[in-house]
PDB file of C-alpha atoms and ligand atoms in Angstrom:
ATOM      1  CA  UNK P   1       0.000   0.000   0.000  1.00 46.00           C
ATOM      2  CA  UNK P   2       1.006   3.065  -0.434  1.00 43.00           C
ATOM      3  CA  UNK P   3       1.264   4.462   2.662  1.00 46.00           C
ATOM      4  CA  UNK P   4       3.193   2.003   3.945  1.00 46.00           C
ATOM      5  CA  UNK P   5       6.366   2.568   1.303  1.00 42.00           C
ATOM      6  CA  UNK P   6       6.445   6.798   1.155  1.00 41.00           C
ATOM      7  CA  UNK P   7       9.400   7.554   2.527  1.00 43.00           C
ATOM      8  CA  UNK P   8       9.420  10.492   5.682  1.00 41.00           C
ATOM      9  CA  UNK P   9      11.485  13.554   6.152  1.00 42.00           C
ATOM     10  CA  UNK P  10      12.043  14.925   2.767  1.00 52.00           C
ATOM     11  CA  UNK P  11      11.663  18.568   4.245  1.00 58.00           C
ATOM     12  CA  UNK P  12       9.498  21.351   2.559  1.00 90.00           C
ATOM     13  CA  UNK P  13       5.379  21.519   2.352  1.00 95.00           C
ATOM     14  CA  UNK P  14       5.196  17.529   3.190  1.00 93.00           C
ATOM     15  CA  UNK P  15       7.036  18.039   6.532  1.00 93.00           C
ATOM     16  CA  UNK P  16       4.034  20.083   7.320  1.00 95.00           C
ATOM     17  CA  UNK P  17       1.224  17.539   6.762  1.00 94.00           C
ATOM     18  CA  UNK P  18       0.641  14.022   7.410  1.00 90.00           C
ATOM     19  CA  UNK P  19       2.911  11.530   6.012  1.00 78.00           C
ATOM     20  CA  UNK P  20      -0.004  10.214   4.009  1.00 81.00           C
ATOM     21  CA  UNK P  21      -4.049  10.727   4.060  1.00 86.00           C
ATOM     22  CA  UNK P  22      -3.861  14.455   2.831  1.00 96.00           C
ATOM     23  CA  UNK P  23      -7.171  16.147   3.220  1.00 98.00           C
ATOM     24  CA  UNK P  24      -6.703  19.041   0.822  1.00 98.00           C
ATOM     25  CA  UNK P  25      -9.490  21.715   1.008  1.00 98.00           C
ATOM     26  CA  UNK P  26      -9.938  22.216  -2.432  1.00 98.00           C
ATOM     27  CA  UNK P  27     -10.420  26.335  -3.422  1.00 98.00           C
ATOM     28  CA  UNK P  28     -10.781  26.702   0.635  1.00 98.00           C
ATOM     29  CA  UNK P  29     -13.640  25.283   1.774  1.00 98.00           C
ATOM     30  CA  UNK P  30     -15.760  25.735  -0.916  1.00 98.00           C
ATOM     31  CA  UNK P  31     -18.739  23.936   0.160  1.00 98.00           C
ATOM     32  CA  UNK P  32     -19.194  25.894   2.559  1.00 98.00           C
ATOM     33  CA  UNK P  33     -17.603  29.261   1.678  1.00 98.00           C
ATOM     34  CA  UNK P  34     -17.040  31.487  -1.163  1.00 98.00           C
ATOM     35  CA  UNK P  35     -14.284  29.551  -2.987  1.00 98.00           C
ATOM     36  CA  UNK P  36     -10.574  31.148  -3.331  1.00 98.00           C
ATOM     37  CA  UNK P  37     -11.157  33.977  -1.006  1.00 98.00           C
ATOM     38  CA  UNK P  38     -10.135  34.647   2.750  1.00 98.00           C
ATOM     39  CA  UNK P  39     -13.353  32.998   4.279  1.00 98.00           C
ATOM     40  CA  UNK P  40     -13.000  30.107   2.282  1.00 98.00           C
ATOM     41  CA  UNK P  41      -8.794  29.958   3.615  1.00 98.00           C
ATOM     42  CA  UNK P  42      -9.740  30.833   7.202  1.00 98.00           C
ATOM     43  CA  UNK P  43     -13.021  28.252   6.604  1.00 98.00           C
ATOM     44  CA  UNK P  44     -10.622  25.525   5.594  1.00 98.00           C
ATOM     45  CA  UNK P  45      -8.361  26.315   8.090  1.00 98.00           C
ATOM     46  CA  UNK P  46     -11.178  25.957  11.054  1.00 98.00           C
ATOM     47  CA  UNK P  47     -12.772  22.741   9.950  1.00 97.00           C
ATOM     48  CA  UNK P  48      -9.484  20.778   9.984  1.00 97.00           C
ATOM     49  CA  UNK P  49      -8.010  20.206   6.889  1.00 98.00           C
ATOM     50  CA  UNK P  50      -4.376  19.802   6.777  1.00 98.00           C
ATOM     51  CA  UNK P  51      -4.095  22.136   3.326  1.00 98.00           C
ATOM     52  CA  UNK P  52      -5.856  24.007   0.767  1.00 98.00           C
ATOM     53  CA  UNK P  53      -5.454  24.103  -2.518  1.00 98.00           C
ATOM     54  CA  UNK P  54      -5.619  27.578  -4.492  1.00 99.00           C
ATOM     55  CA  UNK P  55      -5.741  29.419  -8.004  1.00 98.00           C
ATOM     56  CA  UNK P  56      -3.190  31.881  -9.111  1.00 98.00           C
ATOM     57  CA  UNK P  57      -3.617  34.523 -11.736  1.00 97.00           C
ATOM     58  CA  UNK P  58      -2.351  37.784 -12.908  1.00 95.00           C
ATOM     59  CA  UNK P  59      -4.920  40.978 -12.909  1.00 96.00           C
ATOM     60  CA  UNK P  60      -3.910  43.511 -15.903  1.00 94.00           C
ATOM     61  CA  UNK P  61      -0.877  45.062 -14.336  1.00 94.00           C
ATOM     62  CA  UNK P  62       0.482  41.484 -13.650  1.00 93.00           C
ATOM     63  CA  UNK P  63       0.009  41.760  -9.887  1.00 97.00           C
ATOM     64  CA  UNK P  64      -0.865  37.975  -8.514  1.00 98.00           C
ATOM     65  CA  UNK P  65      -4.266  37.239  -7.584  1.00 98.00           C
ATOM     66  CA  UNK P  66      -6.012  34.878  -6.444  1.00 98.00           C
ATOM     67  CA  UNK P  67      -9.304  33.251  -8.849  1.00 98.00           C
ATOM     68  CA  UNK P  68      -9.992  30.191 -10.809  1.00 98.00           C
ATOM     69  CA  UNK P  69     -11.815  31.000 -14.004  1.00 98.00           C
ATOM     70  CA  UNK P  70     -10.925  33.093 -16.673  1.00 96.00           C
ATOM     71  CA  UNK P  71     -13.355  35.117 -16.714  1.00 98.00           C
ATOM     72  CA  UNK P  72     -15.593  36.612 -13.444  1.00 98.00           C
ATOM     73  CA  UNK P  73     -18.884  36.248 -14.583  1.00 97.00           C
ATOM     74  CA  UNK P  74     -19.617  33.176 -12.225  1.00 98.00           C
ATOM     75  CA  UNK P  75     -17.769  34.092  -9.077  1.00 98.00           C
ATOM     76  CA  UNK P  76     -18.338  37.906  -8.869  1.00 98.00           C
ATOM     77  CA  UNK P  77     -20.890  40.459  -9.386  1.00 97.00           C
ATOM     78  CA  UNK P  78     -19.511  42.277 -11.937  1.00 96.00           C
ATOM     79  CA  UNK P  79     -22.380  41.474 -14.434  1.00 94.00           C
ATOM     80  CA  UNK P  80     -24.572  43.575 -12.197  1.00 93.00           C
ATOM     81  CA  UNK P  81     -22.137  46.888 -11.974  1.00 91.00           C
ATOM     82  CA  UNK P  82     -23.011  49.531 -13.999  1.00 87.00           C
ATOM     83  CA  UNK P  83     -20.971  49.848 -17.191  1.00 85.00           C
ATOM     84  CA  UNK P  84     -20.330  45.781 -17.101  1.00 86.00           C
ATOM     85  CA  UNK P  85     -21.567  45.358 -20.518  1.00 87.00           C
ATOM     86  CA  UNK P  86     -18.622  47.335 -22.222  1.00 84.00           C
ATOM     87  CA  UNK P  87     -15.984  44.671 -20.074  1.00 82.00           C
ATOM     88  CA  UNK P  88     -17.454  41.451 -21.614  1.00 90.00           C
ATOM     89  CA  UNK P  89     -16.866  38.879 -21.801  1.00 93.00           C
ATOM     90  CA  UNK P  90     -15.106  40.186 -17.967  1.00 96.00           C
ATOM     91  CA  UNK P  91     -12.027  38.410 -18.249  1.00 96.00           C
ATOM     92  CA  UNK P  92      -9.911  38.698 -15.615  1.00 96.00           C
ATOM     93  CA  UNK P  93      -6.497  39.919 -17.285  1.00 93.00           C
ATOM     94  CA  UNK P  94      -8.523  42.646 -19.002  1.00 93.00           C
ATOM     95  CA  UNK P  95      -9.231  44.337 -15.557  1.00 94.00           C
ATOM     96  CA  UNK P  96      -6.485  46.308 -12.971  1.00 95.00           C
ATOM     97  CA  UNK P  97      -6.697  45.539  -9.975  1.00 98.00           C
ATOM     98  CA  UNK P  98      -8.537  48.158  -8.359  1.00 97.00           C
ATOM     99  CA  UNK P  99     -11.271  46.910 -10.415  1.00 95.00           C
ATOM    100  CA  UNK P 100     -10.916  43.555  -9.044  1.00 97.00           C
ATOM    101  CA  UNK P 101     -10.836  44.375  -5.820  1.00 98.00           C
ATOM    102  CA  UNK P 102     -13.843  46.390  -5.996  1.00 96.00           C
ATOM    103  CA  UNK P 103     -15.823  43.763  -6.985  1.00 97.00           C
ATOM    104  CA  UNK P 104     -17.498  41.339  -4.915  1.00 98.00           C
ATOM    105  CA  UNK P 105     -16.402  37.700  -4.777  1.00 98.00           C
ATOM    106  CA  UNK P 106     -18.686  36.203  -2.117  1.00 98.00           C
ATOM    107  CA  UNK P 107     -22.587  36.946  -2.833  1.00 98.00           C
ATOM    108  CA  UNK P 108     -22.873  34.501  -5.720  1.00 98.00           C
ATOM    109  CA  UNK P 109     -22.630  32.141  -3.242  1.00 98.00           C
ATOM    110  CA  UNK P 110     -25.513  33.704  -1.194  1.00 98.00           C
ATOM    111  CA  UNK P 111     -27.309  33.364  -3.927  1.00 98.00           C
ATOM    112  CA  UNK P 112     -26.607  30.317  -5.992  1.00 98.00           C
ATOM    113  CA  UNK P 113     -26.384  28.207  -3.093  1.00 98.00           C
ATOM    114  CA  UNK P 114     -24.098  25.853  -5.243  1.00 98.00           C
ATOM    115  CA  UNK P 115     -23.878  23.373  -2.358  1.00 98.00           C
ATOM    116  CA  UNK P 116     -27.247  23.393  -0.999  1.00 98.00           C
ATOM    117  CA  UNK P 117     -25.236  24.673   2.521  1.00 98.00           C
ATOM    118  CA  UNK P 118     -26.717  28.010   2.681  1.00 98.00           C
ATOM    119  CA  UNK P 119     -30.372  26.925   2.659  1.00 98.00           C
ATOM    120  CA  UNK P 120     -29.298  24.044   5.421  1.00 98.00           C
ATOM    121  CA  UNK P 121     -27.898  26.878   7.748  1.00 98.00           C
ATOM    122  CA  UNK P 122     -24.453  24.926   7.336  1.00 98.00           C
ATOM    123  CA  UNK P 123     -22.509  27.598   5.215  1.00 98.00           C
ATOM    124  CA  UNK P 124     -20.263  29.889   7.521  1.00 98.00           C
ATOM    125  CA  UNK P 125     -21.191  33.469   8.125  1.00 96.00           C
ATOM    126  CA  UNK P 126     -19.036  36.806   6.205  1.00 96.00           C
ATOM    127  CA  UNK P 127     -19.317  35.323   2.556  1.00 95.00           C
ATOM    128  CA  UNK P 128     -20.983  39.146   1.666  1.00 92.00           C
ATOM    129  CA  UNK P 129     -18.408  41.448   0.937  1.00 91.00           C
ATOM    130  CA  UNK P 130     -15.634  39.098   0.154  1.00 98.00           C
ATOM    131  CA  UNK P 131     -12.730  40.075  -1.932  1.00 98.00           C
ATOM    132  CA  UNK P 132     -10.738  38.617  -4.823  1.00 98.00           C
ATOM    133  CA  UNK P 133      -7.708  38.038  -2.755  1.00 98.00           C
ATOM    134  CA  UNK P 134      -4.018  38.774  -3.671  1.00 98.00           C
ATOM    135  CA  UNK P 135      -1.055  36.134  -3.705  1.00 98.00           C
ATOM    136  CA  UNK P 136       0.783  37.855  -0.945  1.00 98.00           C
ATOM    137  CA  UNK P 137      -2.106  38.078   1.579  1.00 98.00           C
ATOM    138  CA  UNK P 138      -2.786  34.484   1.436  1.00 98.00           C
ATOM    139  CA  UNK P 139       0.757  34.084   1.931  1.00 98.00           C
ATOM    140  CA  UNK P 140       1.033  36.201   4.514  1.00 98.00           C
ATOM    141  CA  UNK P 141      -1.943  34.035   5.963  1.00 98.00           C
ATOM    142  CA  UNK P 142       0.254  30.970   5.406  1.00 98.00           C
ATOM    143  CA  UNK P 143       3.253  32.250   6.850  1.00 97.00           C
ATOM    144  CA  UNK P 144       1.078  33.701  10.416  1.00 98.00           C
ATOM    145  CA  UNK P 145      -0.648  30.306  10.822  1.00 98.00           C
ATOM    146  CA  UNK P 146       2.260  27.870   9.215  1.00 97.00           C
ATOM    147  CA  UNK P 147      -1.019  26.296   7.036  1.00 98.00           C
ATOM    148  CA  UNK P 148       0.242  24.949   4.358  1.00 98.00           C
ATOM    149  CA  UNK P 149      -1.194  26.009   0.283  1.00 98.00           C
ATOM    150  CA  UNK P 150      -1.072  23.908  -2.626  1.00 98.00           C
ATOM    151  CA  UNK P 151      -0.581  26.712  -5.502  1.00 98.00           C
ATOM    152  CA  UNK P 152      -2.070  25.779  -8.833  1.00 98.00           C
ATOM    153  CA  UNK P 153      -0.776  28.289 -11.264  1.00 98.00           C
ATOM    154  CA  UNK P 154      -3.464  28.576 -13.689  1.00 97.00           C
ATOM    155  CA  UNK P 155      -2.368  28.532 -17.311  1.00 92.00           C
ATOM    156  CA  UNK P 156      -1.853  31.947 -18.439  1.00 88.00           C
ATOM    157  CA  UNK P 157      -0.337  31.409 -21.672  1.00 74.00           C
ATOM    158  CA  UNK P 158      -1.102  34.591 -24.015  1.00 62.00           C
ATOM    159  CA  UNK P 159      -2.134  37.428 -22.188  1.00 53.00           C
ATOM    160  CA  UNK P 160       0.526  40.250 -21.533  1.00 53.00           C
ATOM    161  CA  UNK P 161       2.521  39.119 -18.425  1.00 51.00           C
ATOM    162  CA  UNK P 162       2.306  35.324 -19.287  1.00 63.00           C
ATOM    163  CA  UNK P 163       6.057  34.874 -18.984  1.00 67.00           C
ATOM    164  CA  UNK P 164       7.150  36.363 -16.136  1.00 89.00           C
ATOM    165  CA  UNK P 165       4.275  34.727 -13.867  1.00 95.00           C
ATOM    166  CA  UNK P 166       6.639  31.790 -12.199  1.00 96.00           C
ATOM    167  CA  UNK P 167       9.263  34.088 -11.468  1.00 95.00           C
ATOM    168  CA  UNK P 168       6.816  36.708  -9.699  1.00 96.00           C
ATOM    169  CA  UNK P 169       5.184  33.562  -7.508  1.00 97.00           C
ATOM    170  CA  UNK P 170       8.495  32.639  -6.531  1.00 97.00           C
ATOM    171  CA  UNK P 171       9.540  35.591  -5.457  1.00 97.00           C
ATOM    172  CA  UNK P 172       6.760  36.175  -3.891  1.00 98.00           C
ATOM    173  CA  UNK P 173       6.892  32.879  -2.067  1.00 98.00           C
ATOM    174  CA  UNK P 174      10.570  34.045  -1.237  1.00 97.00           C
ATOM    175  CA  UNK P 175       9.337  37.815   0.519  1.00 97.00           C
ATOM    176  CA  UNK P 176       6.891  35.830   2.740  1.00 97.00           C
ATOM    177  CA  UNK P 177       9.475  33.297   3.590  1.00 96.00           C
ATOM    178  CA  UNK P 178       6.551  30.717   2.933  1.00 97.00           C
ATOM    179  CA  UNK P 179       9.065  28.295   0.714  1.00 97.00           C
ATOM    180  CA  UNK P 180       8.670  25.431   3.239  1.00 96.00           C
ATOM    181  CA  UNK P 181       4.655  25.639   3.407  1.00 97.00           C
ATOM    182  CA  UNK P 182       3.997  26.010  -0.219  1.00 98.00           C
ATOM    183  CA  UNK P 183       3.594  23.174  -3.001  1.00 98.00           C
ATOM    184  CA  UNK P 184       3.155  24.258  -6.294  1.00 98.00           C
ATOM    185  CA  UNK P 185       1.332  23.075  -9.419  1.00 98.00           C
ATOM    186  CA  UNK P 186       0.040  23.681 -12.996  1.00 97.00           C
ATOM    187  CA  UNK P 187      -1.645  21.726 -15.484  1.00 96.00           C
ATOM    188  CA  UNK P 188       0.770  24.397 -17.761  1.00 94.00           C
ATOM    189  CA  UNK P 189       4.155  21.657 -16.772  1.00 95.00           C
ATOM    190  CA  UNK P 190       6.656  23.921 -18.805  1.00 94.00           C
ATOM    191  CA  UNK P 191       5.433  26.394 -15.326  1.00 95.00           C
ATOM    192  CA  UNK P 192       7.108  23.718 -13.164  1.00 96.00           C
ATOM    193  CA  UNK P 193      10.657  23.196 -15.068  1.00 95.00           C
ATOM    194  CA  UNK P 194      10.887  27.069 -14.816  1.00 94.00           C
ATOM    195  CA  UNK P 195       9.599  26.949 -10.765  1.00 96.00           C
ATOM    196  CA  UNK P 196      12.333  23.816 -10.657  1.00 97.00           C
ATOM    197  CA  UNK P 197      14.782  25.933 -12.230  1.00 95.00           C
ATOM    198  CA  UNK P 198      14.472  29.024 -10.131  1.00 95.00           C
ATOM    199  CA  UNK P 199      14.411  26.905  -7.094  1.00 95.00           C
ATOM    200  CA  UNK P 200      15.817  23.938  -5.978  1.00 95.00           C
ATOM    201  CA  UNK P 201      13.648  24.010  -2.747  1.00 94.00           C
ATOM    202  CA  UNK P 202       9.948  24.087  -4.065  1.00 97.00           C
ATOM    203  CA  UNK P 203       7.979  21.228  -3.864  1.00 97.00           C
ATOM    204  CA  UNK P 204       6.156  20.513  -7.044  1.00 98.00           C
ATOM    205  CA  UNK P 205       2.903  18.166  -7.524  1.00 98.00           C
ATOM    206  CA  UNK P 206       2.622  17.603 -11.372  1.00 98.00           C
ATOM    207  CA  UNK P 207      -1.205  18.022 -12.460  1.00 98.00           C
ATOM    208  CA  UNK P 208      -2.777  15.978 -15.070  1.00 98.00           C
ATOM    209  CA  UNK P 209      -5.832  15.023 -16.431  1.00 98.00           C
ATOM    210  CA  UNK P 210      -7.500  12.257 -18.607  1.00 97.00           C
ATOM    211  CA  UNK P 211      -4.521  10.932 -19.121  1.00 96.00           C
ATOM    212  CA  UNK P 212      -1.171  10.090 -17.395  1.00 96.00           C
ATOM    213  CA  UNK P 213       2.188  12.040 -19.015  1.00 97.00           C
ATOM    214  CA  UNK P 214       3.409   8.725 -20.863  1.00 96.00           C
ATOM    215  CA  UNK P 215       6.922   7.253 -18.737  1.00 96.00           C
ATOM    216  CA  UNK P 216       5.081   9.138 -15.944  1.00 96.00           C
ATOM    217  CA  UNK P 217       7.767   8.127 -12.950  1.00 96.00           C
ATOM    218  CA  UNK P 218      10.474   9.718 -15.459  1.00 97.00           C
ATOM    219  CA  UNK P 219       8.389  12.049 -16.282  1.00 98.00           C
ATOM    220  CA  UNK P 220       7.920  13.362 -12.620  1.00 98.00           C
ATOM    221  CA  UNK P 221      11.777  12.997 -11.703  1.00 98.00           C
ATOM    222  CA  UNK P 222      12.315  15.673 -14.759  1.00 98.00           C
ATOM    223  CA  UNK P 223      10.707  18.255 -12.206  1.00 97.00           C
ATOM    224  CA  UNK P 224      12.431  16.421  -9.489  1.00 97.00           C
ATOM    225  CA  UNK P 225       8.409  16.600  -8.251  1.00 97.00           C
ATOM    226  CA  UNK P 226       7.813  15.564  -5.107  1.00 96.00           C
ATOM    227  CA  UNK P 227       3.810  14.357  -6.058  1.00 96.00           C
ATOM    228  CA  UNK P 228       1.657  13.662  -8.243  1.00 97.00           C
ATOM    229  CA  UNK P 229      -1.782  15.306  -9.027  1.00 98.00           C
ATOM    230  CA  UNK P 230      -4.100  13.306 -11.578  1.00 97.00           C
ATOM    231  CA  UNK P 231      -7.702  13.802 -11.600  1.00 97.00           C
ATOM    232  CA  UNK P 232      -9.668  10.772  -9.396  1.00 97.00           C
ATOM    233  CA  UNK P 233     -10.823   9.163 -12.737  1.00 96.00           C
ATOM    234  CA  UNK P 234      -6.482   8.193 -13.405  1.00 96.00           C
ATOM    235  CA  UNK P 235      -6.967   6.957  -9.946  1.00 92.00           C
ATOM    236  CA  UNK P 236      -5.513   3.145  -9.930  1.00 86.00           C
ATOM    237  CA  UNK P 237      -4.076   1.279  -7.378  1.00 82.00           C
ATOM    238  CA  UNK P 238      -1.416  -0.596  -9.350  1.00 85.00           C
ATOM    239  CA  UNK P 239      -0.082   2.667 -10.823  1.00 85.00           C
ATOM    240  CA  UNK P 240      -0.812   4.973  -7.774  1.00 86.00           C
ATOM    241  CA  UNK P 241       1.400   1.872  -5.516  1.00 88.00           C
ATOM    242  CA  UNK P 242       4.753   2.279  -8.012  1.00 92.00           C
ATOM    243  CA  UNK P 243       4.764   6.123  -7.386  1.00 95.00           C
ATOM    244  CA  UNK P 244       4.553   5.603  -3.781  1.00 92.00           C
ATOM    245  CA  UNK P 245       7.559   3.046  -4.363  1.00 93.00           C
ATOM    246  CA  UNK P 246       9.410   5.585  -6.290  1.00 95.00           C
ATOM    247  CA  UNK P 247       8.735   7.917  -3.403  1.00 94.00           C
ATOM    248  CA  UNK P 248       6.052  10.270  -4.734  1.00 95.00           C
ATOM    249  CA  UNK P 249       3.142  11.357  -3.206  1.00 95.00           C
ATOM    250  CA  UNK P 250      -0.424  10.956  -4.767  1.00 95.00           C
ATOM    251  CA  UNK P 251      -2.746  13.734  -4.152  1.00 96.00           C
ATOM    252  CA  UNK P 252      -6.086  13.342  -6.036  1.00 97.00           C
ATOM    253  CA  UNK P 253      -9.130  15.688  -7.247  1.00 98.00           C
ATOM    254  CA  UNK P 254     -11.519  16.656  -6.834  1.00 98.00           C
ATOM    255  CA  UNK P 255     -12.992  13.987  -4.534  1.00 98.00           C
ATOM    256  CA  UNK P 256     -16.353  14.964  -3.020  1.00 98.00           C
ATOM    257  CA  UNK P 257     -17.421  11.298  -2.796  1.00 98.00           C
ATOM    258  CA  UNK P 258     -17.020  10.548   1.110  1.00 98.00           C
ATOM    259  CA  UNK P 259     -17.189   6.979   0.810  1.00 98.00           C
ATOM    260  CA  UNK P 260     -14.577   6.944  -2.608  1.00 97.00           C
ATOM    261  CA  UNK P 261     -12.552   9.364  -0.434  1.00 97.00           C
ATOM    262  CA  UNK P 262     -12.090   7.574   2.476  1.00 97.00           C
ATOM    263  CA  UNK P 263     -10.955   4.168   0.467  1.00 94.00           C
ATOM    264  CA  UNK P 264      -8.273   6.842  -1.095  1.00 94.00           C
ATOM    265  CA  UNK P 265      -7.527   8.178   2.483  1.00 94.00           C
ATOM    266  CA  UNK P 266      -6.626   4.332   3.430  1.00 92.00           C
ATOM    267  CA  UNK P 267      -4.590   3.522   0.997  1.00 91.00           C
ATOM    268  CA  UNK P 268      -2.725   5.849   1.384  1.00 91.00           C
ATOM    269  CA  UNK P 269      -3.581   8.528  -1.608  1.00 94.00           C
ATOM    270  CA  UNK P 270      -4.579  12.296  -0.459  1.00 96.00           C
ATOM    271  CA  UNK P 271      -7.426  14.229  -1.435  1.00 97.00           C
ATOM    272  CA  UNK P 272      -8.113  17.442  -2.998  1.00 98.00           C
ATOM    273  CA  UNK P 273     -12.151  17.710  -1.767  1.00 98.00           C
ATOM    274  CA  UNK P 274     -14.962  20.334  -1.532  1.00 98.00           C
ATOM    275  CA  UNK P 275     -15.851  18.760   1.607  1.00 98.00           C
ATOM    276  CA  UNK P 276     -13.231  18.942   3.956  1.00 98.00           C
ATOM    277  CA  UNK P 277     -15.142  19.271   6.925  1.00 98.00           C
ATOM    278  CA  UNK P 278     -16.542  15.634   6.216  1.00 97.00           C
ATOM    279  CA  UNK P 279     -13.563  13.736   6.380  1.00 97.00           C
ATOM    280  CA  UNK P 280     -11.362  15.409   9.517  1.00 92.00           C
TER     281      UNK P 280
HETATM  282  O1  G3P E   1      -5.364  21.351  -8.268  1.00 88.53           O
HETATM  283  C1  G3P E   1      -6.418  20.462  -8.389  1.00 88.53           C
HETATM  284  C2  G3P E   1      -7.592  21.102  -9.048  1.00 88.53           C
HETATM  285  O2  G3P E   1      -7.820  22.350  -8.462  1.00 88.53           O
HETATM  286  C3  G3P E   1      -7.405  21.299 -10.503  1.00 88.53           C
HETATM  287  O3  G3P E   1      -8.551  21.718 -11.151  1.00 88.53           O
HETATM  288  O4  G3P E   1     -10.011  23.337 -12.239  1.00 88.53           O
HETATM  289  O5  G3P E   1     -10.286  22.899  -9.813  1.00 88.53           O
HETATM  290  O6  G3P E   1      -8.324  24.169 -10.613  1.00 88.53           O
HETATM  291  P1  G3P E   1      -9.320  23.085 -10.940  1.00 88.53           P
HETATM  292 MG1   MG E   2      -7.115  24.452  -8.832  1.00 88.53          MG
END
């Protein structure tokens, strides 16, 4: 099984969570919370989970932020602010940051109710008036409460300020002093040779999905990645125990399944979940 062959003690994010059974809340906890914002962070953070995962982009200017779509017509309410019809299709590159900020980024979830957890009285409290959060305040978080952040730099490939993305996370990770608490991914893997190349120290989870990277333990020892990310469907025991024998972690998504989670938890495999609170 897995968790009985991961080796211990190879310093960094993993020194900072359980040697195996990760319970990742995935965007914070987004079942419960606004996803990707401080509530969601601090949510995740209360209700036990060992990490969270979260989504890095660049506002106009370049400065990091904090979102997972391209665009912020489902997670803000910028379609309701006056002049929003000019902006579409409200991407988020296309806006500065002051205009981000200004927006709000937690009454969608009022209203949508994507989880059903608002109209059960289980969602937490402050999700009006939530903010699009930047990198270094979520680090900052990190670095006050030593809770460790999975990264996921989203693929910005195109947009003005596309290339120098890696090297402003990692030097952002560097001001906040958060190198030990933070692993970093991106479905983008060119990201992680330049993350492996400006640092010898990151940890890096390689992300993948429907398929795996073919020679994937090769593959993953070109990043010198400490784990391995593949969506739940790649999920297979006989593939997920030679990782764990070539000493990589498995951390899976996004796994809102209890039962399917737990059996992952067991053998050994972490999980990236929307439900955090359920399995601590
Ligand atoms: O990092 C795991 C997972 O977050 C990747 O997918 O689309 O939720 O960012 P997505
Ligand atoms: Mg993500």
């Amino acid at each position: 099984m897995l968790k009985d062959i991961i080796k211990t003690g190879e310093g960094g994010f993993f020194d900072h969570v359980p040697r195996t059974g990760l319970i990742c809340a995935h965007r914070g906890a987004r079942s419960i919370a606004p996803e990707n914002t401080m509530l969601a962070l601090k949510t995740a953070r209360n209700c036990g989970a060992h990490c969270w995962e979260t989504d890095v982009r660049q506002a106009r200017g370049g400065e990091l932020i904090i979102f997972h779509d391209d665009t912020l017509e489902r997670c803000t309410d910028i379609c309701a602010r006056p002049g929003a019809a000019a902006l579409k299709p409200w991407k988020v590159e296309s806006c500065n940051l002051e205009e981000l900020r200004r927006l709000d980024a937690g009454g969608w979830f009022l209203e949508n109710d994507p989880y059903g957890t608002v109209a059960e009285g289980v969602a937490v409290a402050g999700s009006d008036g939530q903010q699009i959060p930047l990198l270094c305040e979520v680090l900052e978080f990190t670095a006050k409460h030593r809770f460790p952040v999975n990264l996921e730099i989203k693929d910005l490939h195109g947009p003005e300020g596309d290339d120098g993305v890696v090297d402003a996370v990692l030097t952002m990770i560097q001001e906040t002093c958060t190198m030990d608490l933070v692993l970093l991914s991106s479905f983008r893997h060119e990201y992680l040779h330049r993350a492996r190349n400006l640092s010898q120290d990151i940890a890096i989870a390689v992300l993948a999905v429907g398929q795996h990277p073919p020679d994937l333990i090769n593959y993953l020892k070109s990043f010198a990645a400490a784990a391995y990310h593949p969506d739940q469907e790649l999920c297979d025991d006989v593939l997920m125990t030679a990782l764990g024998g070539a000493g990589f972690r498995v951390n899976s998504w996004t796994v809102n399944d209890m039962t399917r989670a737990q059996q992952m938890l067991s053998a050994g495999i972490g999980v990236i979940t929307d439900w955090p609170q359920r399995l601590v």
